[in-house]
Amino acid sequence: MNKRGSKLQKKLYRLMAICIIPMAMIIVTMVFIMQSFTHTYDLIVEDIIKANAYNMDFKDEMDYTMYIIVVDSDRAEQNVDIAKPEDMIKKARADFTDLYNKSDSDATRAQLDRILRSLDTLEDRVKEIVDDSKEVDAYAKNMDRLDRNIRIITGLFQEQVQQYISYQVTSLDELRVGIKQNLNISIVVFLVVFVAIIVFAVYTSWKIVKGIVDPVKELCEVATTVGTGDFEVRAQSENTDELAILGESFNEMVGRIGTLVEDVKIEQEKLRSIELQLLQEQINPHFLYNTLDTITWLSETGENEQVIAMVNALSDFFRTGLSNGKSIVTIKEEVKHVESYLSIQRFRYQDILEYEIDIPEDIEEAIIPKLTLQPIVENALYHGIKNKRGKGRIEIKGYQDGPYIILQVSDDGIGISKEKLKRLNELIKEGADTKEEKGFGLRNVFERLHLTYEQSFDMELKSDGESGTEVILKIPHF
């Protein structure tokens, strides 16, 4: 009995060995394939992330740094916040050399070689500008070099980096196809081996195949959906094996790509949204209704010349406000817009409103974001002059201060208390949560200047607390 039991045991062990060994071989093969795929995938993603950092930031930082060097080399040397172009190129060369050494694709290595050559050319052009930046008469020549050399080379560099990223993304797809082929081969071998095994082995093999194929199929479907531009879809998996890790990594990659795409869309739409919001504030029904009522009243009283003047002012106001869809205008055009606005308001508030505009000709052609001065003037009228007893005065002045233009809008209205002034400055510069309506237009102007000049401008609101308010803008002179 023991002997028979021993034989049966041996048969069972033999049967177990026949089932387990092929399964173990398949599992080991699958694990090896998945680990190899995951490792290769991670390396490619790391390379893409490293290259993408230069695709996003390098051109803008290099162009801005070189512009600062051309305009004010002393500032570029003294300001520790401004990166040195030589250091930026050195770091980029080190990173792309590392990518070149790790690459095993001829096409990718050729693209990386082109990137490195572009960096060499960029380094030579940068050296020319830096060497001449101290010369007094080198400004025009360096500005020409900046436009014809630096910005073109950095643009070419960015395109080359994008092409490299495209190669790497193609490699990811080829890797996916390769793993799918390997999985299919393993499945075929698995089925062939277990044909001769008992029913439970066939059932077990079917379960294993299902457990492998379904996640891969789902991941392929998700990848196809992502390819259509839907970055919200995610791969779902209840497993804890390498396929789940692959799914999580894929989800993370899709999330990062979606975030990058949304960031670009948000940055492109934000400036337009703010401009339209402010434009809608200017073309509000109350302003239009009141102006038309004034025109009607003047017409009924026979003041035809004033009717013509006011209609022309209204026409100029809307024409210059729209500016053919331009978001950047000259100071001269912006002042014309303000003059049209003040002309209209003077018809309505002729007993309380005086104004003076003093803008020198040497800064009239400088460019600024559209609707920069008019909201400030409107604040001065509605929150300063109207609340004052008696006649009020608005003054608009401008002058050049080195590489900057100073624009001042002041009124002799009721002024702003110290506490209220503090809240307004918080609203304007920090976007603080406040219900001060006076700060809406000023905050809007600040945001649009920030989107245009980043940190290279200043906006300051002053008041002595009893009478008068002054808004001072300091913007770069391009």
XYZ file of C-alpha atoms in Angstrom:
478
model
C 0.000 0.000 0.000
C 2.811 2.276 0.889
C 4.615 1.210 -2.231
C 1.521 1.876 -4.343
C 1.052 5.124 -2.553
C 4.680 5.947 -3.239
C 4.233 5.320 -6.951
C 1.086 7.389 -7.009
C 2.934 10.079 -5.194
C 5.722 9.928 -7.751
C 3.195 10.157 -10.565
C 1.583 13.101 -8.893
C 4.974 14.694 -8.424
C 5.825 13.904 -12.034
C 2.506 15.379 -13.152
C 3.116 18.421 -11.006
C 6.585 18.720 -12.503
C 5.147 18.470 -16.017
C 2.709 21.297 -15.172
C 5.017 23.442 -13.066
C 8.184 23.359 -15.181
C 6.560 24.659 -18.383
C 4.682 27.227 -16.325
C 7.871 28.238 -14.558
C 9.668 28.578 -17.861
C 6.889 30.720 -19.263
C 6.738 32.841 -16.134
C 10.502 33.341 -16.054
C 10.452 34.287 -19.721
C 7.586 36.697 -19.212
C 9.202 38.308 -16.188
C 12.456 38.702 -18.088
C 10.647 40.296 -21.052
C 8.654 42.636 -18.849
C 11.667 43.658 -16.767
C 13.681 44.281 -19.908
C 10.834 46.296 -21.388
C 10.315 48.297 -18.196
C 14.029 49.065 -17.923
C 14.263 50.143 -21.567
C 11.044 52.097 -21.251
C 12.306 53.944 -18.166
C 15.566 54.826 -19.909
C 13.726 56.240 -22.929
C 11.328 58.212 -20.717
C 14.272 59.616 -18.751
C 15.899 60.704 -22.006
C 12.651 62.316 -23.175
C 12.228 64.161 -19.868
C 15.831 65.390 -19.970
C 15.497 66.607 -23.571
C 12.044 68.066 -22.981
C 13.454 70.388 -20.306
C 15.458 72.088 -23.058
C 12.503 72.043 -25.431
C 10.423 74.007 -22.903
C 12.885 76.488 -21.395
C 16.255 76.707 -23.136
C 15.321 79.000 -26.053
C 13.403 81.520 -23.933
C 16.085 81.661 -21.228
C 18.954 81.964 -23.719
C 17.178 84.633 -25.818
C 16.274 86.610 -22.711
C 19.779 86.345 -21.205
C 21.446 87.436 -24.434
C 18.987 90.322 -24.762
C 19.925 91.500 -21.262
C 23.630 91.217 -22.141
C 23.106 93.272 -25.304
C 20.993 95.901 -23.572
C 22.832 96.118 -20.242
C 25.902 93.896 -19.874
C 26.674 95.251 -16.405
C 23.267 94.201 -15.157
C 23.753 90.732 -16.647
C 27.057 90.349 -14.774
C 25.823 91.685 -11.453
C 22.413 89.998 -11.328
C 22.854 86.516 -9.868
C 19.335 85.585 -10.944
C 20.303 85.784 -14.631
C 21.972 82.575 -15.800
C 25.280 82.767 -17.639
C 24.890 81.719 -21.280
C 28.229 79.890 -21.166
C 27.010 77.794 -18.216
C 23.691 77.059 -19.950
C 25.485 75.846 -23.089
C 27.973 73.835 -21.042
C 25.186 72.053 -19.145
C 23.228 71.424 -22.355
C 26.326 69.998 -24.057
C 26.975 67.685 -21.100
C 23.361 66.424 -21.077
C 23.143 65.818 -24.808
C 26.609 64.238 -24.886
C 25.392 61.820 -22.211
C 22.313 61.067 -24.349
C 24.586 60.570 -27.379
C 26.795 58.078 -25.504
C 23.782 56.085 -24.298
C 22.044 55.982 -27.677
C 22.309 52.872 -29.862
C 20.261 54.178 -32.793
C 22.062 55.641 -35.797
C 19.209 58.080 -36.510
C 19.079 59.252 -32.904
C 22.870 59.623 -32.686
C 22.851 61.615 -35.926
C 20.167 63.930 -34.517
C 22.086 64.343 -31.260
C 25.217 65.113 -33.265
C 23.305 67.905 -35.028
C 22.159 69.240 -31.661
C 25.747 69.278 -30.353
C 26.939 71.074 -33.484
C 24.202 73.679 -33.008
C 25.420 74.181 -29.448
C 28.967 74.707 -30.742
C 27.721 77.302 -33.228
C 25.611 78.958 -30.531
C 28.624 79.109 -28.232
C 30.654 80.899 -30.905
C 27.886 83.431 -31.545
C 27.404 84.032 -27.833
C 31.125 84.649 -27.401
C 31.060 87.257 -30.171
C 28.276 89.204 -28.449
C 29.773 88.881 -24.961
C 33.198 90.016 -26.184
C 31.707 93.103 -27.855
C 29.105 93.913 -25.172
C 31.436 96.340 -23.361
C 32.019 98.419 -26.485
C 29.975 101.599 -26.613
C 29.119 101.385 -30.297
C 28.425 97.636 -30.364
C 24.729 97.865 -29.381
C 23.283 97.930 -32.910
C 25.650 95.249 -34.142
C 24.864 92.986 -31.183
C 21.123 93.513 -31.564
C 21.491 92.448 -35.198
C 23.492 89.398 -34.059
C 20.829 88.636 -31.495
C 18.097 88.629 -34.154
C 20.029 87.018 -37.000
C 22.149 84.547 -35.062
C 21.121 83.794 -31.496
C 17.355 83.599 -31.917
C 17.645 81.661 -35.175
C 20.122 79.185 -33.695
C 18.081 78.688 -30.517
C 14.998 78.177 -32.688
C 16.881 75.579 -34.744
C 18.123 73.981 -31.526
C 14.562 73.746 -30.218
C 13.372 72.139 -33.468
C 16.223 69.625 -33.304
C 15.340 68.767 -29.715
C 11.708 68.275 -30.728
C 12.829 65.961 -33.538
C 14.940 64.000 -31.067
C 11.938 63.653 -28.749
C 9.905 62.455 -31.743
C 12.524 59.756 -32.413
C 12.338 58.655 -28.794
C 8.538 58.505 -28.854
C 8.808 56.347 -31.982
C 11.219 54.107 -30.069
C 8.601 53.730 -27.336
C 6.060 52.583 -29.920
C 8.555 50.135 -31.426
C 9.255 48.847 -27.945
C 5.545 48.334 -27.374
C 5.245 46.394 -30.650
C 8.244 44.255 -29.691
C 6.850 43.329 -26.285
C 3.508 42.495 -27.843
C 5.230 40.164 -30.312
C 7.193 38.511 -27.508
C 4.044 38.057 -25.478
C 2.251 36.468 -28.432
C 5.153 34.060 -28.964
C 5.144 33.120 -25.278
C 1.403 32.506 -25.378
C 1.729 30.178 -28.377
C 4.504 28.195 -26.682
C 2.477 28.038 -23.508
C -0.573 26.586 -25.318
C 1.485 24.034 -27.302
C 3.258 22.741 -24.177
C 0.068 22.275 -22.199
C -1.960 20.540 -24.944
C -0.799 17.163 -23.621
C -1.472 18.025 -20.006
C -4.651 17.152 -18.165
C -7.759 19.347 -18.201
C -6.919 21.369 -15.158
C -3.528 22.303 -16.718
C -5.315 23.526 -19.851
C -7.703 25.537 -17.716
C -4.796 26.989 -15.743
C -2.965 27.935 -18.913
C -6.083 29.667 -20.228
C -6.382 31.664 -17.050
C -2.749 32.670 -17.267
C -3.069 33.723 -20.881
C -6.192 35.724 -20.065
C -4.442 37.380 -17.156
C -1.630 38.497 -19.455
C -3.482 39.372 -22.646
C -6.293 41.438 -21.128
C -4.069 44.058 -19.468
C -1.972 44.353 -22.629
C -5.099 44.698 -24.753
C -6.512 47.310 -22.404
C -3.233 49.220 -22.438
C -3.230 49.158 -26.264
C -6.798 50.481 -26.332
C -5.892 53.238 -23.892
C -2.819 54.100 -25.970
C -5.015 54.339 -29.079
C -7.421 56.647 -27.247
C -4.533 58.823 -26.075
C -3.351 59.019 -29.673
C -6.632 60.762 -30.560
C -5.831 63.565 -28.102
C -7.790 62.371 -25.043
C -5.350 62.747 -22.114
C -8.001 62.059 -19.444
C -8.220 58.311 -20.122
C -6.280 55.985 -17.804
C -5.344 52.314 -17.902
C -7.067 50.325 -15.145
C -5.526 47.162 -13.697
C -6.179 45.095 -10.608
C -2.939 43.131 -11.027
C 0.291 43.806 -9.157
C 2.749 42.437 -11.740
C 4.963 44.208 -14.245
C 1.988 44.959 -16.480
C 0.469 46.981 -13.655
C 3.766 48.838 -13.267
C 3.745 49.466 -17.000
C 0.173 50.738 -16.738
C 1.049 53.079 -13.867
C 4.085 54.393 -15.735
C 1.970 54.873 -18.844
C -0.692 56.708 -16.823
C 1.959 58.953 -15.314
C 3.390 59.713 -18.757
C -0.074 60.514 -20.156
C -0.751 62.764 -17.178
C 2.490 64.659 -17.692
C 1.861 65.069 -21.419
C -1.690 66.241 -20.736
C -0.419 68.736 -18.166
C 2.146 70.113 -20.616
C -0.482 70.478 -23.346
C -2.917 72.192 -20.969
C -0.188 74.519 -19.679
C 0.545 75.659 -23.216
C -3.175 76.171 -23.939
C -3.705 78.056 -20.679
C -0.750 80.390 -21.307
C -1.985 81.104 -24.835
C -5.563 81.770 -23.738
C -4.855 83.652 -20.523
C -3.563 86.837 -22.150
C -6.403 86.883 -24.666
C -8.973 86.190 -21.922
C -7.721 89.038 -19.744
C -7.670 91.430 -22.695
C -11.203 90.510 -23.722
C -12.387 90.817 -20.132
C -10.964 94.316 -19.872
C -12.298 95.274 -23.311
C -15.760 94.135 -22.235
C -15.441 96.315 -19.159
C -14.671 99.303 -21.394
C -17.551 98.641 -23.791
C -20.110 98.353 -20.992
C -23.798 99.219 -21.494
C -23.838 102.051 -18.950
C -20.975 103.898 -20.613
C -22.520 103.463 -24.053
C -26.044 104.348 -22.902
C -24.886 107.480 -21.076
C -22.832 108.605 -24.052
C -25.728 108.087 -26.465
C -28.079 109.919 -24.082
C -25.671 112.855 -24.029
C -25.508 112.855 -27.847
C -29.328 112.799 -28.010
C -29.597 115.684 -25.546
C -27.032 117.747 -27.482
C -28.888 117.057 -30.728
C -32.232 118.112 -29.256
C -30.718 121.390 -28.034
C -29.267 122.135 -31.456
C -25.615 121.679 -30.440
C -24.748 120.061 -33.764
C -21.030 120.808 -33.648
C -20.740 119.190 -30.227
C -22.780 116.213 -31.468
C -20.315 115.743 -34.334
C -17.339 116.097 -32.002
C -18.767 113.593 -29.524
C -19.674 111.043 -32.214
C -16.159 111.341 -33.642
C -14.684 110.867 -30.166
C -16.873 107.796 -29.599
C -15.860 106.405 -32.989
C -12.159 106.979 -32.213
C -12.609 105.385 -28.787
C -13.943 102.112 -30.172
C -11.593 102.108 -33.178
C -8.449 102.544 -31.108
C -9.787 100.212 -28.416
C -10.234 97.373 -30.893
C -6.966 98.163 -32.747
C -7.692 95.610 -35.496
C -7.261 92.782 -32.988
C -3.744 93.838 -31.975
C -2.714 93.234 -28.362
C 0.366 95.480 -28.560
C 0.137 99.144 -29.613
C 2.346 102.222 -29.531
C 2.133 104.724 -26.684
C 0.852 107.213 -29.243
C -2.081 104.936 -30.093
C -2.801 104.274 -26.430
C -2.768 108.004 -25.670
C -5.184 108.586 -28.563
C -7.518 106.019 -27.020
C -7.311 107.816 -23.645
C -7.918 111.194 -25.309
C -11.074 109.831 -26.989
C -12.282 108.477 -23.645
C -11.602 111.746 -21.793
C -13.205 113.789 -24.574
C -16.413 111.785 -24.207
C -16.371 112.038 -20.424
C -15.647 115.750 -20.553
C -18.924 116.335 -22.381
C -20.678 114.619 -19.471
C -18.571 116.037 -16.639
C -17.505 119.379 -18.107
C -18.110 121.149 -14.786
C -15.793 118.887 -12.791
C -13.219 117.454 -15.221
C -9.971 118.881 -16.552
C -7.102 116.864 -17.930
C -3.609 117.294 -19.330
C -1.515 114.822 -21.346
C 2.238 115.330 -21.635
C 3.934 112.544 -23.605
C 7.267 113.441 -25.319
C 7.673 112.532 -28.976
C 10.768 110.430 -28.273
C 8.700 107.743 -26.532
C 5.501 107.896 -28.609
C 6.563 104.979 -30.831
C 7.461 102.716 -27.913
C 5.135 99.725 -27.611
C 2.948 98.707 -24.683
C 0.043 96.292 -24.172
C -3.241 97.696 -25.408
C -5.604 99.116 -22.743
C -2.843 99.939 -20.276
C -3.548 103.616 -19.509
C -7.311 103.868 -20.106
C -8.380 101.638 -17.151
C -6.109 103.671 -14.851
C -7.629 106.932 -16.121
C -11.125 105.505 -15.643
C -10.298 104.624 -12.019
C -9.008 108.160 -11.475
C -12.250 109.644 -12.838
C -14.822 107.413 -11.148
C -13.092 106.846 -7.817
C -11.201 110.097 -7.444
C -12.678 113.055 -9.334
C -16.411 112.166 -9.176
C -16.308 111.809 -5.385
C -14.674 115.215 -4.950
C -16.600 118.415 -4.530
C -15.653 120.867 -7.197
C -13.521 120.564 -10.303
C -10.874 117.868 -10.549
C -7.839 117.354 -12.739
C -6.227 114.288 -14.284
C -2.637 114.442 -15.523
C -0.924 111.873 -17.738
C 2.835 112.179 -18.089
C 5.628 110.075 -19.525
C 9.380 110.154 -19.869
C 12.323 107.849 -20.498
C 14.537 106.709 -17.636
C 17.476 104.723 -19.046
C 16.176 101.467 -20.569
C 12.750 102.091 -19.040
C 9.745 104.282 -19.765
C 7.923 105.895 -16.851
C 4.186 106.577 -17.251
C 2.320 108.481 -14.536
C -1.442 108.958 -14.141
C -2.351 111.292 -11.282
C -5.522 112.980 -10.062
C -6.353 115.503 -7.338
C -9.423 113.592 -6.184
C -10.355 112.409 -2.708
C -7.265 110.224 -2.272
C -6.980 106.822 -0.598
C -6.560 106.048 3.080
C -3.467 104.177 4.257
C -5.412 100.989 5.047
C -7.321 101.037 1.767
C -4.134 101.729 -0.174
C -2.541 98.665 1.417
C -5.497 96.467 0.398
C -5.396 97.806 -3.143
C -1.671 97.103 -3.503
C -2.269 93.559 -2.256
C -5.030 93.106 -4.817
C -2.996 94.568 -7.664
C 0.318 92.772 -7.101
C -0.695 89.594 -5.281
C -4.247 88.990 -6.452
C -5.438 89.034 -2.838
C -9.074 88.267 -2.056
C -10.653 91.704 -1.670
C -13.946 93.280 -2.664
C -12.449 96.653 -3.597
C -14.009 97.389 -6.995
C -11.466 100.146 -7.608
C -8.738 97.557 -7.892
C -10.295 95.471 -10.669
C -9.035 97.543 -13.593
C -5.620 98.064 -11.958
C -5.272 94.334 -11.243
C -6.181 93.569 -14.847
C -3.522 95.992 -16.097
C -0.929 94.449 -13.752
C -1.660 90.890 -14.945
C -1.395 91.879 -18.603
C 1.899 93.718 -17.975
C 3.174 90.674 -16.072
C 2.304 88.341 -18.966
C 4.089 90.706 -21.359
C 7.204 91.678 -19.365
C 7.312 88.971 -16.647
C 9.408 90.514 -13.827
C 10.893 93.382 -15.891
C 8.335 96.019 -14.925
C 6.898 97.758 -11.895
C 3.505 99.217 -10.993
C 3.040 101.395 -7.917
C -0.043 103.084 -6.451
C 0.584 106.156 -4.253
C -1.666 108.463 -2.225
C -1.162 110.803 0.705
C -4.451 109.637 2.197
C -6.206 113.004 1.953
C -6.129 114.240 -1.631
C -4.832 112.899 -4.884
C -3.793 109.483 -6.186
C -0.917 108.569 -8.498
C -0.279 105.369 -10.468
C 3.295 104.916 -11.734
C 4.227 102.362 -14.411
C 7.827 101.412 -15.159
C 8.144 99.310 -18.323
C 11.068 98.281 -20.570
C 11.657 100.456 -23.647
C 11.777 98.170 -26.698
